[in-house]
Tab-separated table of C-alpha atoms in Angstrom:
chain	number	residue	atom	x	y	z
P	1	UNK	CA	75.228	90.715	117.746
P	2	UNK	CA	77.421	89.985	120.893
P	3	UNK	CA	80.434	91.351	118.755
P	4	UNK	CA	78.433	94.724	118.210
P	5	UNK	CA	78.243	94.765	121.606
P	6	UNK	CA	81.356	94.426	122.754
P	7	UNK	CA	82.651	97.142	120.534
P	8	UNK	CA	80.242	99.544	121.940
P	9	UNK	CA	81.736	98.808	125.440
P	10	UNK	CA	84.874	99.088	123.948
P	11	UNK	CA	85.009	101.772	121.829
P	12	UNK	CA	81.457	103.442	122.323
P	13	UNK	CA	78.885	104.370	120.024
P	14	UNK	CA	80.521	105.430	116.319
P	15	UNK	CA	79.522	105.189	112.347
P	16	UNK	CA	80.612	102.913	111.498
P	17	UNK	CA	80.886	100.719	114.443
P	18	UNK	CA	83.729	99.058	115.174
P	19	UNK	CA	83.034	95.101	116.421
P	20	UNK	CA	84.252	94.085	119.694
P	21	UNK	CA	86.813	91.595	117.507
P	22	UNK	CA	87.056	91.039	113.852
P	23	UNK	CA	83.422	89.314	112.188
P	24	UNK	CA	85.215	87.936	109.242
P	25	UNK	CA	89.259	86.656	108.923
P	26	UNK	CA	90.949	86.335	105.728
P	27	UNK	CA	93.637	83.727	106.221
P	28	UNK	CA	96.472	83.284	103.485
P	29	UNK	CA	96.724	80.022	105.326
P	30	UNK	CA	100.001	79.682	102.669
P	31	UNK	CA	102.272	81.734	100.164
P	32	UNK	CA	102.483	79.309	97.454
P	33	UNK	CA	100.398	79.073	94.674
P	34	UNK	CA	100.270	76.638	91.729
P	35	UNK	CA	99.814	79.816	89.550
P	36	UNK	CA	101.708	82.986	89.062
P	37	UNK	CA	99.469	85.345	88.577
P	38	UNK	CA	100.282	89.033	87.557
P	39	UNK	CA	98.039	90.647	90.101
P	40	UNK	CA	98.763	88.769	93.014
P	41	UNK	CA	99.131	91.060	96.004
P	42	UNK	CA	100.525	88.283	98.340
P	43	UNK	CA	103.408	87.797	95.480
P	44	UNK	CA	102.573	83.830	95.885
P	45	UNK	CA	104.022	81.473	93.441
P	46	UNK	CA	104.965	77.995	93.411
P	47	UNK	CA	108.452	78.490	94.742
P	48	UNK	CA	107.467	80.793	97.135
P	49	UNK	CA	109.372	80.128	100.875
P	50	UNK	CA	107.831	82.400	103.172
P	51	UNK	CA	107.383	80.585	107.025
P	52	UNK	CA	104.488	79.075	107.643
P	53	UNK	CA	102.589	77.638	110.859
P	54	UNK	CA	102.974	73.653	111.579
P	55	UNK	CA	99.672	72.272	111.995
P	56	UNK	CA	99.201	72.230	115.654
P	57	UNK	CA	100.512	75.882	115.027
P	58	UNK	CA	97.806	76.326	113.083
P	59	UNK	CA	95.057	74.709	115.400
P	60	UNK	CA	96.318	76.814	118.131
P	61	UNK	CA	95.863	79.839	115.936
P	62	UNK	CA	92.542	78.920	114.880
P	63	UNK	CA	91.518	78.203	118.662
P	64	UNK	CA	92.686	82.143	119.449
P	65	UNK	CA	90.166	83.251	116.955
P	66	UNK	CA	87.159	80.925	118.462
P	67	UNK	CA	87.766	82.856	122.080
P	68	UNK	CA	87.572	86.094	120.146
P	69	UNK	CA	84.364	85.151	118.261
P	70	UNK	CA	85.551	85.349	114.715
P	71	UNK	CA	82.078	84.526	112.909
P	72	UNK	CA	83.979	84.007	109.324
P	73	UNK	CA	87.355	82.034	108.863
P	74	UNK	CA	88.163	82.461	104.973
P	75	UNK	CA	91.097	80.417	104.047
P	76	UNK	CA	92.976	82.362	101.240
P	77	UNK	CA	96.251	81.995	99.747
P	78	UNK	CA	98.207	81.655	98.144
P	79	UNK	CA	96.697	78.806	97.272
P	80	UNK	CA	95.394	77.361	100.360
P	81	UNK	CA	94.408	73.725	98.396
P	82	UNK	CA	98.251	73.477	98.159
P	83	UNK	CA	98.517	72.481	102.073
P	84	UNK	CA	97.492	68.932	103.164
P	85	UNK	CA	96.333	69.654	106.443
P	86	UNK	CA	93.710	72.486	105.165
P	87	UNK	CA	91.005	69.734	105.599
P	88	UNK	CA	91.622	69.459	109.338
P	89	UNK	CA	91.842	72.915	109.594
P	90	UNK	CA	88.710	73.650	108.355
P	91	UNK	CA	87.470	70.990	110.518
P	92	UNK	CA	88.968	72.642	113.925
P	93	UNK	CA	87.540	75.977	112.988
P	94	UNK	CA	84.191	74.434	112.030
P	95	UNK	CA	83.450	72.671	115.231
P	96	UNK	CA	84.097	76.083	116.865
P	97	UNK	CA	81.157	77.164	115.293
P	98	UNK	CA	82.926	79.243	112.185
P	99	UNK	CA	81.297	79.390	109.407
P	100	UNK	CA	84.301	78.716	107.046
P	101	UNK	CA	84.840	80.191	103.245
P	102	UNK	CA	87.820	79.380	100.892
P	103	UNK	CA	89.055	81.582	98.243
P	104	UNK	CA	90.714	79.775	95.299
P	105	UNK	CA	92.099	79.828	91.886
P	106	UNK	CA	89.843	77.286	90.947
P	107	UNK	CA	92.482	75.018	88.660
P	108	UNK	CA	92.926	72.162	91.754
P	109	UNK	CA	88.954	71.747	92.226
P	110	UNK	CA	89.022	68.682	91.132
P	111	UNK	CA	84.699	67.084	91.899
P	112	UNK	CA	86.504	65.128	94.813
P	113	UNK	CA	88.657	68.281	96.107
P	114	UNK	CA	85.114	70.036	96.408
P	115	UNK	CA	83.411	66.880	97.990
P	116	UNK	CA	86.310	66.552	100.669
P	117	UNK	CA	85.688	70.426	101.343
P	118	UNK	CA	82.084	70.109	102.341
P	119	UNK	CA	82.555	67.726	104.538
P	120	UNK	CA	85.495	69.458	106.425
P	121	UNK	CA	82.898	72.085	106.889
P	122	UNK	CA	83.499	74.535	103.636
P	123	UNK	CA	80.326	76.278	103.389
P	124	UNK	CA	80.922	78.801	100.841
P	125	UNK	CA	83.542	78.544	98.078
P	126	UNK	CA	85.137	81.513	95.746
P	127	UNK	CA	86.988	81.401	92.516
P	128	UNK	CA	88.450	83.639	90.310
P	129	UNK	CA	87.037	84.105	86.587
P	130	UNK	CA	89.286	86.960	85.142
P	131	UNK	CA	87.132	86.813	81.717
P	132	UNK	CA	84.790	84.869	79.602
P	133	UNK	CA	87.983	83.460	77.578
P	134	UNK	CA	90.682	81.391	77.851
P	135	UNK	CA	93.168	84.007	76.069
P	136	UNK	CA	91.668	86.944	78.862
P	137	UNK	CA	91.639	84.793	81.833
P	138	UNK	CA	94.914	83.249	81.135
P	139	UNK	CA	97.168	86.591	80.168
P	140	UNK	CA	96.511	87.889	83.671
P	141	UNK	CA	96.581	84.469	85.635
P	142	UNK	CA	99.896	83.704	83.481
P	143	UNK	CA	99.285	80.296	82.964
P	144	UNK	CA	98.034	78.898	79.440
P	145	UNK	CA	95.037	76.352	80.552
P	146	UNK	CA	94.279	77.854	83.881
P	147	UNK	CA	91.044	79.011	81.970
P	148	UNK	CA	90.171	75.617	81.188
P	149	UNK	CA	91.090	74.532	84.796
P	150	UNK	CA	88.635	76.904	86.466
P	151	UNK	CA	86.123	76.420	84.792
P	152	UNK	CA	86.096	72.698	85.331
P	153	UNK	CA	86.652	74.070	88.638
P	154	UNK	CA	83.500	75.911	89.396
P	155	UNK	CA	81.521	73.568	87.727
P	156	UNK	CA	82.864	70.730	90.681
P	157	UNK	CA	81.511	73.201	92.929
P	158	UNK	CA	78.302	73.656	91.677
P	159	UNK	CA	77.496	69.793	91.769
P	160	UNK	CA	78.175	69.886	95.197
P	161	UNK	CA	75.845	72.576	96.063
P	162	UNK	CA	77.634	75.071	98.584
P	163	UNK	CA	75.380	77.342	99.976
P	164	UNK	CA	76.742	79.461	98.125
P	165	UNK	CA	79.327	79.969	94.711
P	166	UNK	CA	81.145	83.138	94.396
P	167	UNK	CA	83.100	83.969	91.158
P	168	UNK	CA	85.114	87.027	91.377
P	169	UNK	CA	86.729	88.676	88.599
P	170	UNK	CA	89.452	91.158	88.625
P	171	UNK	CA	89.096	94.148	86.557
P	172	UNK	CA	91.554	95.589	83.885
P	173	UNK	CA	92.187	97.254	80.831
P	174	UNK	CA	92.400	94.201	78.537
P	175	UNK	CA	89.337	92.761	80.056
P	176	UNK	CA	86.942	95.445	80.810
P	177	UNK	CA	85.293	94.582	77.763
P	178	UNK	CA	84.142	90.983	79.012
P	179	UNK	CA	82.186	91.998	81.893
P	180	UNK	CA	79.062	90.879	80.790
P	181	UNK	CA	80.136	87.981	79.214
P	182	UNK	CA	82.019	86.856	82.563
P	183	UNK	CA	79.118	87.341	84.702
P	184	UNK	CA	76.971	85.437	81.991
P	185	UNK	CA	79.565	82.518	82.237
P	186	UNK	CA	79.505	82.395	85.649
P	187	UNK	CA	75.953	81.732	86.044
P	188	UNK	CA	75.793	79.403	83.278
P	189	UNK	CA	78.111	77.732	85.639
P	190	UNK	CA	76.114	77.557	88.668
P	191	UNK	CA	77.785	80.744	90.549
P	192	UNK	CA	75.690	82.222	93.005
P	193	UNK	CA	77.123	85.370	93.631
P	194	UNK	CA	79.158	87.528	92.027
P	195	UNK	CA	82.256	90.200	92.724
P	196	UNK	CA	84.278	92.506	90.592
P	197	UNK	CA	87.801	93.249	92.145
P	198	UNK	CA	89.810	96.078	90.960
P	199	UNK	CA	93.523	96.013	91.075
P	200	UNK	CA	95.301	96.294	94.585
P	201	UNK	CA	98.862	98.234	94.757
P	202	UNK	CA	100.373	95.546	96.560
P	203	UNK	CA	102.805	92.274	95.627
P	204	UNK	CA	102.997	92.138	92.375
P	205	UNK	CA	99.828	94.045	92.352
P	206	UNK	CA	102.078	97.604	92.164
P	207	UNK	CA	103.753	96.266	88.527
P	208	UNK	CA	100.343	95.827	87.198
P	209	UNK	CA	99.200	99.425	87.862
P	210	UNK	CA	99.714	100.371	84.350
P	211	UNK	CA	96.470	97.555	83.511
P	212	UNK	CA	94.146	99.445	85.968
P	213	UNK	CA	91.176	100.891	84.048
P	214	UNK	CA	90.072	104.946	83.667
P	215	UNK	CA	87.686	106.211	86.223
P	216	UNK	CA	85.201	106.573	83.492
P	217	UNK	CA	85.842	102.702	82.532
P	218	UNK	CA	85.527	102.108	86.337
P	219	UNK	CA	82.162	103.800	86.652
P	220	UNK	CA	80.922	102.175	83.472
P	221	UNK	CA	81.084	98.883	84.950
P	222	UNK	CA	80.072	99.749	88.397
P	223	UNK	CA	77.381	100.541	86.626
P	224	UNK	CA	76.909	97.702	84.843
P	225	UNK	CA	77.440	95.366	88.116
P	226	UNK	CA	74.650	97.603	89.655
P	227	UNK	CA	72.229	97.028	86.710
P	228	UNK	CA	72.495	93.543	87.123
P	229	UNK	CA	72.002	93.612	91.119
P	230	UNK	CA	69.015	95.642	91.463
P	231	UNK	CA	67.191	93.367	88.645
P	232	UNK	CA	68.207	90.491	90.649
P	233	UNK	CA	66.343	92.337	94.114
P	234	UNK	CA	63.843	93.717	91.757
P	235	UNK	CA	62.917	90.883	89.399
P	236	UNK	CA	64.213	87.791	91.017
P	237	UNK	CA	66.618	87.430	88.049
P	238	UNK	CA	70.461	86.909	87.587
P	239	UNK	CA	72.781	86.870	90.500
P	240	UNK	CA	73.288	89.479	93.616
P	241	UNK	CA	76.363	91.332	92.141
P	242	UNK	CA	78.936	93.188	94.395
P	243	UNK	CA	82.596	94.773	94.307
P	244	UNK	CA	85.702	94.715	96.281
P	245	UNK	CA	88.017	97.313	96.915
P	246	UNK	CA	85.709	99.587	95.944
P	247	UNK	CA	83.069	101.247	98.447
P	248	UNK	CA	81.745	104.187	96.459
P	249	UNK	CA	79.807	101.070	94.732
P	250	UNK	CA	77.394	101.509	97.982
P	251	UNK	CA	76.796	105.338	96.976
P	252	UNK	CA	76.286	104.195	93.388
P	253	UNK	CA	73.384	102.316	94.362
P	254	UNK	CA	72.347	104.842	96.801
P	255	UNK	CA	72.272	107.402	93.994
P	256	UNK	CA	70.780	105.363	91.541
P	257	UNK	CA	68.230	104.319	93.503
P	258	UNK	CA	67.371	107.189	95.758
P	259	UNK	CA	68.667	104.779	98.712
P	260	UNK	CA	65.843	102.195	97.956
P	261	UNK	CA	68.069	99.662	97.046
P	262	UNK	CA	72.118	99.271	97.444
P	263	UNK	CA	75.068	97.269	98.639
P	264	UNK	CA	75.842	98.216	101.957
P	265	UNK	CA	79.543	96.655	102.153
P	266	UNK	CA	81.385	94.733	99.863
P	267	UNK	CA	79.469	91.584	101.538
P	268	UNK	CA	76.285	93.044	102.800
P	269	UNK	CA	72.836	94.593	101.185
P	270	UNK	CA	70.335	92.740	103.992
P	271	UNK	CA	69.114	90.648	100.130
P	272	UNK	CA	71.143	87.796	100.874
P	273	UNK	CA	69.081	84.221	100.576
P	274	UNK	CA	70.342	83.118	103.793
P	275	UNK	CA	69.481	86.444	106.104
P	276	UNK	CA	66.572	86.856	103.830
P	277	UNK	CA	65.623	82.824	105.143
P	278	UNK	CA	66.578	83.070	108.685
P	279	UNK	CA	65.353	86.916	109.582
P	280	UNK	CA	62.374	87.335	106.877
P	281	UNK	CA	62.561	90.159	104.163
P	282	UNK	CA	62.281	92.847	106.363
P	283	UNK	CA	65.907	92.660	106.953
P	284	UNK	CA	66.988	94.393	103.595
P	285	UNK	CA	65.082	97.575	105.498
P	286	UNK	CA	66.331	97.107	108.935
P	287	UNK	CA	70.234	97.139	107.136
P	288	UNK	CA	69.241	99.854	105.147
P	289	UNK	CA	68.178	101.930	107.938
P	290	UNK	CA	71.827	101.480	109.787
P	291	UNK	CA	74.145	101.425	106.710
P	292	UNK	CA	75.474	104.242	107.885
P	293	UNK	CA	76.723	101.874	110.723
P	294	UNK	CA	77.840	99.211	108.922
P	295	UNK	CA	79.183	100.932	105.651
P	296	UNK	CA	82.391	101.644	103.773
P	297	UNK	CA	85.802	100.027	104.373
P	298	UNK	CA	85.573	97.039	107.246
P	299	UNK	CA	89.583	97.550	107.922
P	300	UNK	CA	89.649	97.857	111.736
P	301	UNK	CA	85.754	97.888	112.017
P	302	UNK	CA	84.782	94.173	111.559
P	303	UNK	CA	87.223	92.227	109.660
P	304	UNK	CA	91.393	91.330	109.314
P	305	UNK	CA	93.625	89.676	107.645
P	306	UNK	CA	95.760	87.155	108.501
P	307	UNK	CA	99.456	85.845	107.617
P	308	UNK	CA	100.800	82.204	106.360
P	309	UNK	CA	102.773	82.911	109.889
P	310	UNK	CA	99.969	83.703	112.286
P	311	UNK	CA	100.286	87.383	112.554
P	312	UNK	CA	97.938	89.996	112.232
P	313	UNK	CA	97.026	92.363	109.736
P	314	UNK	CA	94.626	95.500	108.566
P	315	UNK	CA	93.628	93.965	105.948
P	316	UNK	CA	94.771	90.896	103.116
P	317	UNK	CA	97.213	93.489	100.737
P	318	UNK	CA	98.624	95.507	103.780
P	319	UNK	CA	102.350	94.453	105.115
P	320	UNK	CA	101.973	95.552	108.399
P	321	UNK	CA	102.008	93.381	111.213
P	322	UNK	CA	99.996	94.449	114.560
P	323	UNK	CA	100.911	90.798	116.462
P	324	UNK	CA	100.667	87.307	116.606
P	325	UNK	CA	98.017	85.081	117.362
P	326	UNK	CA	100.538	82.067	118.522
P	327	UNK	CA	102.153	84.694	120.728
P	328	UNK	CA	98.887	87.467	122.172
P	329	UNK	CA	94.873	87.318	121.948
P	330	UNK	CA	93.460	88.279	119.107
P	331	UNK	CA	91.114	90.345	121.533
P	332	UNK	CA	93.361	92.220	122.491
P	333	UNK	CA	95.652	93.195	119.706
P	334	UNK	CA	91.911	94.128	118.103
P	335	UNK	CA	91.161	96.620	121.012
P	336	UNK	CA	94.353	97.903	122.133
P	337	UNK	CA	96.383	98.388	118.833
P	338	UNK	CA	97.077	101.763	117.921
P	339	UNK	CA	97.266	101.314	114.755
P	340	UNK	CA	93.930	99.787	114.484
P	341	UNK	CA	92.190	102.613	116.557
P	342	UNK	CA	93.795	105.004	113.935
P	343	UNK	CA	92.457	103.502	111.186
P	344	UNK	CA	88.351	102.860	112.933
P	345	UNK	CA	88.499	106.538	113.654
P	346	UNK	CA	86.463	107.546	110.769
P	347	UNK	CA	85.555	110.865	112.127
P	348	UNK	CA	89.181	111.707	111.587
P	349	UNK	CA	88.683	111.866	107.650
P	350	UNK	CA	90.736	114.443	105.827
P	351	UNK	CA	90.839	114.968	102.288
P	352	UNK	CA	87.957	114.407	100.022
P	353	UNK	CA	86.616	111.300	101.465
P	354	UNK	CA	85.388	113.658	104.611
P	355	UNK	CA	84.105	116.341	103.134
P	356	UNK	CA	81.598	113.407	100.895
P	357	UNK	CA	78.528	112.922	102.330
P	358	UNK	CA	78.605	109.812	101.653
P	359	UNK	CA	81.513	109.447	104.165
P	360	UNK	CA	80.009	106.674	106.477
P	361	UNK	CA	78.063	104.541	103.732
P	362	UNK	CA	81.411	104.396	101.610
P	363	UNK	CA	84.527	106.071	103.351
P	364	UNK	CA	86.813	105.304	100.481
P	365	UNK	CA	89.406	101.931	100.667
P	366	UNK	CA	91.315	103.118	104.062
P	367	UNK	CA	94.106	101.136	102.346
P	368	UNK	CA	94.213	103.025	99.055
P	369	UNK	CA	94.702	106.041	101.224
P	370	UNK	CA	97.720	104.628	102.839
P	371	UNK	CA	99.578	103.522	99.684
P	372	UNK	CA	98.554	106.495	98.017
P	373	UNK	CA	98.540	109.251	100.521
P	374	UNK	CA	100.595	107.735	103.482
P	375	UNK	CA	98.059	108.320	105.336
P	376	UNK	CA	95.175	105.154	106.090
P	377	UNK	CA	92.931	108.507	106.675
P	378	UNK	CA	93.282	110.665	103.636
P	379	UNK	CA	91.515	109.521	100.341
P	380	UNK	CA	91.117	106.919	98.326
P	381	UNK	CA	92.927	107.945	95.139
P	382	UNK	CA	90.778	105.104	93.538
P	383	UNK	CA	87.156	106.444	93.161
P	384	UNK	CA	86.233	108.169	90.546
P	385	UNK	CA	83.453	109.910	91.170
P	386	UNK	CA	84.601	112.684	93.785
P	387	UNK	CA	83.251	113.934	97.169
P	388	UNK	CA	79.477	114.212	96.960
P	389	UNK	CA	79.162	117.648	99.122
């Protein structure tokens, strides 16, 4: 709430509404990755040599983000169980209050890995699942037995009982057809949550294009995903389901629905257990009632990525560097970076995505538009469902 506030001082009263410094940080905390996966949009692998902080480097960084008030510290990768000193880490950033995520592939989560991450502090954990079979996960990971891996991998994770268990699935042509299957798996696994990613034009991310799906496919399983959320607000049943990279999934639910019941980011709907637990279920209607404040894209409004190196970014995929955090305060490369205020100024829309109504709830993937368009204000070539007008 003190975040919200601070933006409004700094930047005054907007839809969305930019935080007074980022809510959530995506750390690739490093480059290297046991796997080589054909999607990757950091282009890790294991003989990857991009610079990365020391530790102390990386205590100092993590410090810079505690004076801002980063809420969320997600240590990415890479793959960030590939670094020794990611236990103490997560230990500096959750004294500071942080409550601290880790996105993984899933193949090093060993049952004593995930025991030493809860007690660092880990309180949520996320793992990719790229299908419901070891010949579908594996083509896109590029590993034979990564399937295996992960899965003995997510199971670890649910006998340690994180508060919560994502499993995330990237979507493509050659696996559109296990959606249902995946999502199945991963609760039979103990998953708690659930995201579909689509493909991101970045790293190796740009040779994959050719695997991304039709926006007919794409709407088909939006679909799908939303089918399965609103029975789990509705009924109780199944996990809360969600998608990345894509924020027209918010309108789909508004549409389906007749804005009764829909994601309002990637990460929020005001269902979660744990808001639902500390703030009552009222709070699913108090969200609702500002999504138009909190909606869309959260590049530049509450969240940023974060290098191996310490420097700044937009968001996870994007290249472009806007400081660094061993060198100026995160503060105030958040407030006074021009690129940044370009990017939060939503009323300065152009192309399809602001003549759409729904141009506040969804807004379109501001970094689509840039890789697409040139532009991190035109549209987002991804969504295939058109301006609503």
């Amino acid at each position: 709430m003190l975040s919200v506030v601070e933006g409004i001082a700094h930047f005054g009263i907007r839809y969305p509404q930019p935080a007074g410094a980022p809510v959530t940080v995506v750390w690739n905390y490093t480059n290297k990755c046991n796997l080589n996966c054909l999607h990757c949009h950091q282009d890790s692998s294991p003989g990857c040599s991009d610079p990365e902080l020391t530790t102390s480097q990386a205590l100092r960084v993590i410090d810079n983000m505690a004076r801002a008030g980063v809420a969320i510290l997600t240590f990415s990768g890479g793959e960030p169980l590939l670094r020794p000193d990611l236990y103490e880490a997560i230990g500096r950033a959750d004294n500071h209050g942080m409550l601290c995520t880790i996105a993984s592939n899933g193949t090093l989560m060993t049952p004593k890995v995930a025991e030493k991450l809860s007690s660092a502090g880990i309180r949520r954990v996320e793992i990719g699942l790229d299908g419901a079979t070891a010949e579908t996960h594996d083509f896109l990971r590029n590993r034979p037995g990564s399937f295996a891996a992960t899965v003995d991998g997510i199971r670890s994770c649910a006998e340690v009982g994180f508060d919560e268990l994502a499993v995330t699935m990237t979507q493509h042509s050659k696996n559109i057809n296990e959606l249902v299957a995946t999502i199945e798996l991963a609760e039979k696994l103990g998953a708690t949550r659930f995201y579909l990613n689509r493909l991101i034009p970045a790293g190796r991310g740009v040779e994959a294009s050719y695997l991304d799906v039709t926006p007919s496919e794409r709407i088909r399983s939006l679909e799908t995903l939303y089918s399965k959320f609103h029975n789990s607000i509705s009924d109780g049943v199944g996990m809360q389901c969600y998608a990345r990279g894509m924020t027209y999934y918010a309108r789909l639910g508004y549409e389906r629905s007749n804005g009764k019941v829909f994601t309002v980011s990637e990460a929020l709907s005001g269902y979660e257990k744990m808001f639902q637990q500390k703030f009552g279920s009222e709070i699913s209607t108090i969200v609702r009632k500002m999504a138009n404040g909190f909606g869309g894209c959260s590049a530049g409004l509450t969240y940023a990525g974060l290098t191996a190196s310490g420097d700044l970014l937009p968001c996870v995929p994007a290249p472009i560097r806007l400081g660094n955090l061993l060198e100026q305060d995160l503060k105030d490369i958040w407030v006074h970076n021009q690129l940044l205020n370009h990017i939060r100024n939503r009323k300065a829309l152009t192309g399809s995505c602001s003549a759409c109504k729904f141009r506040y709830l969804c807004g379109g993937c501001r970094f689509t538009a840039y890789v697409s368009e040139g532009d991190w204000l035109r549209s987002d070539t991804s969504c295939p469902l058109g301006p609503k007008l």
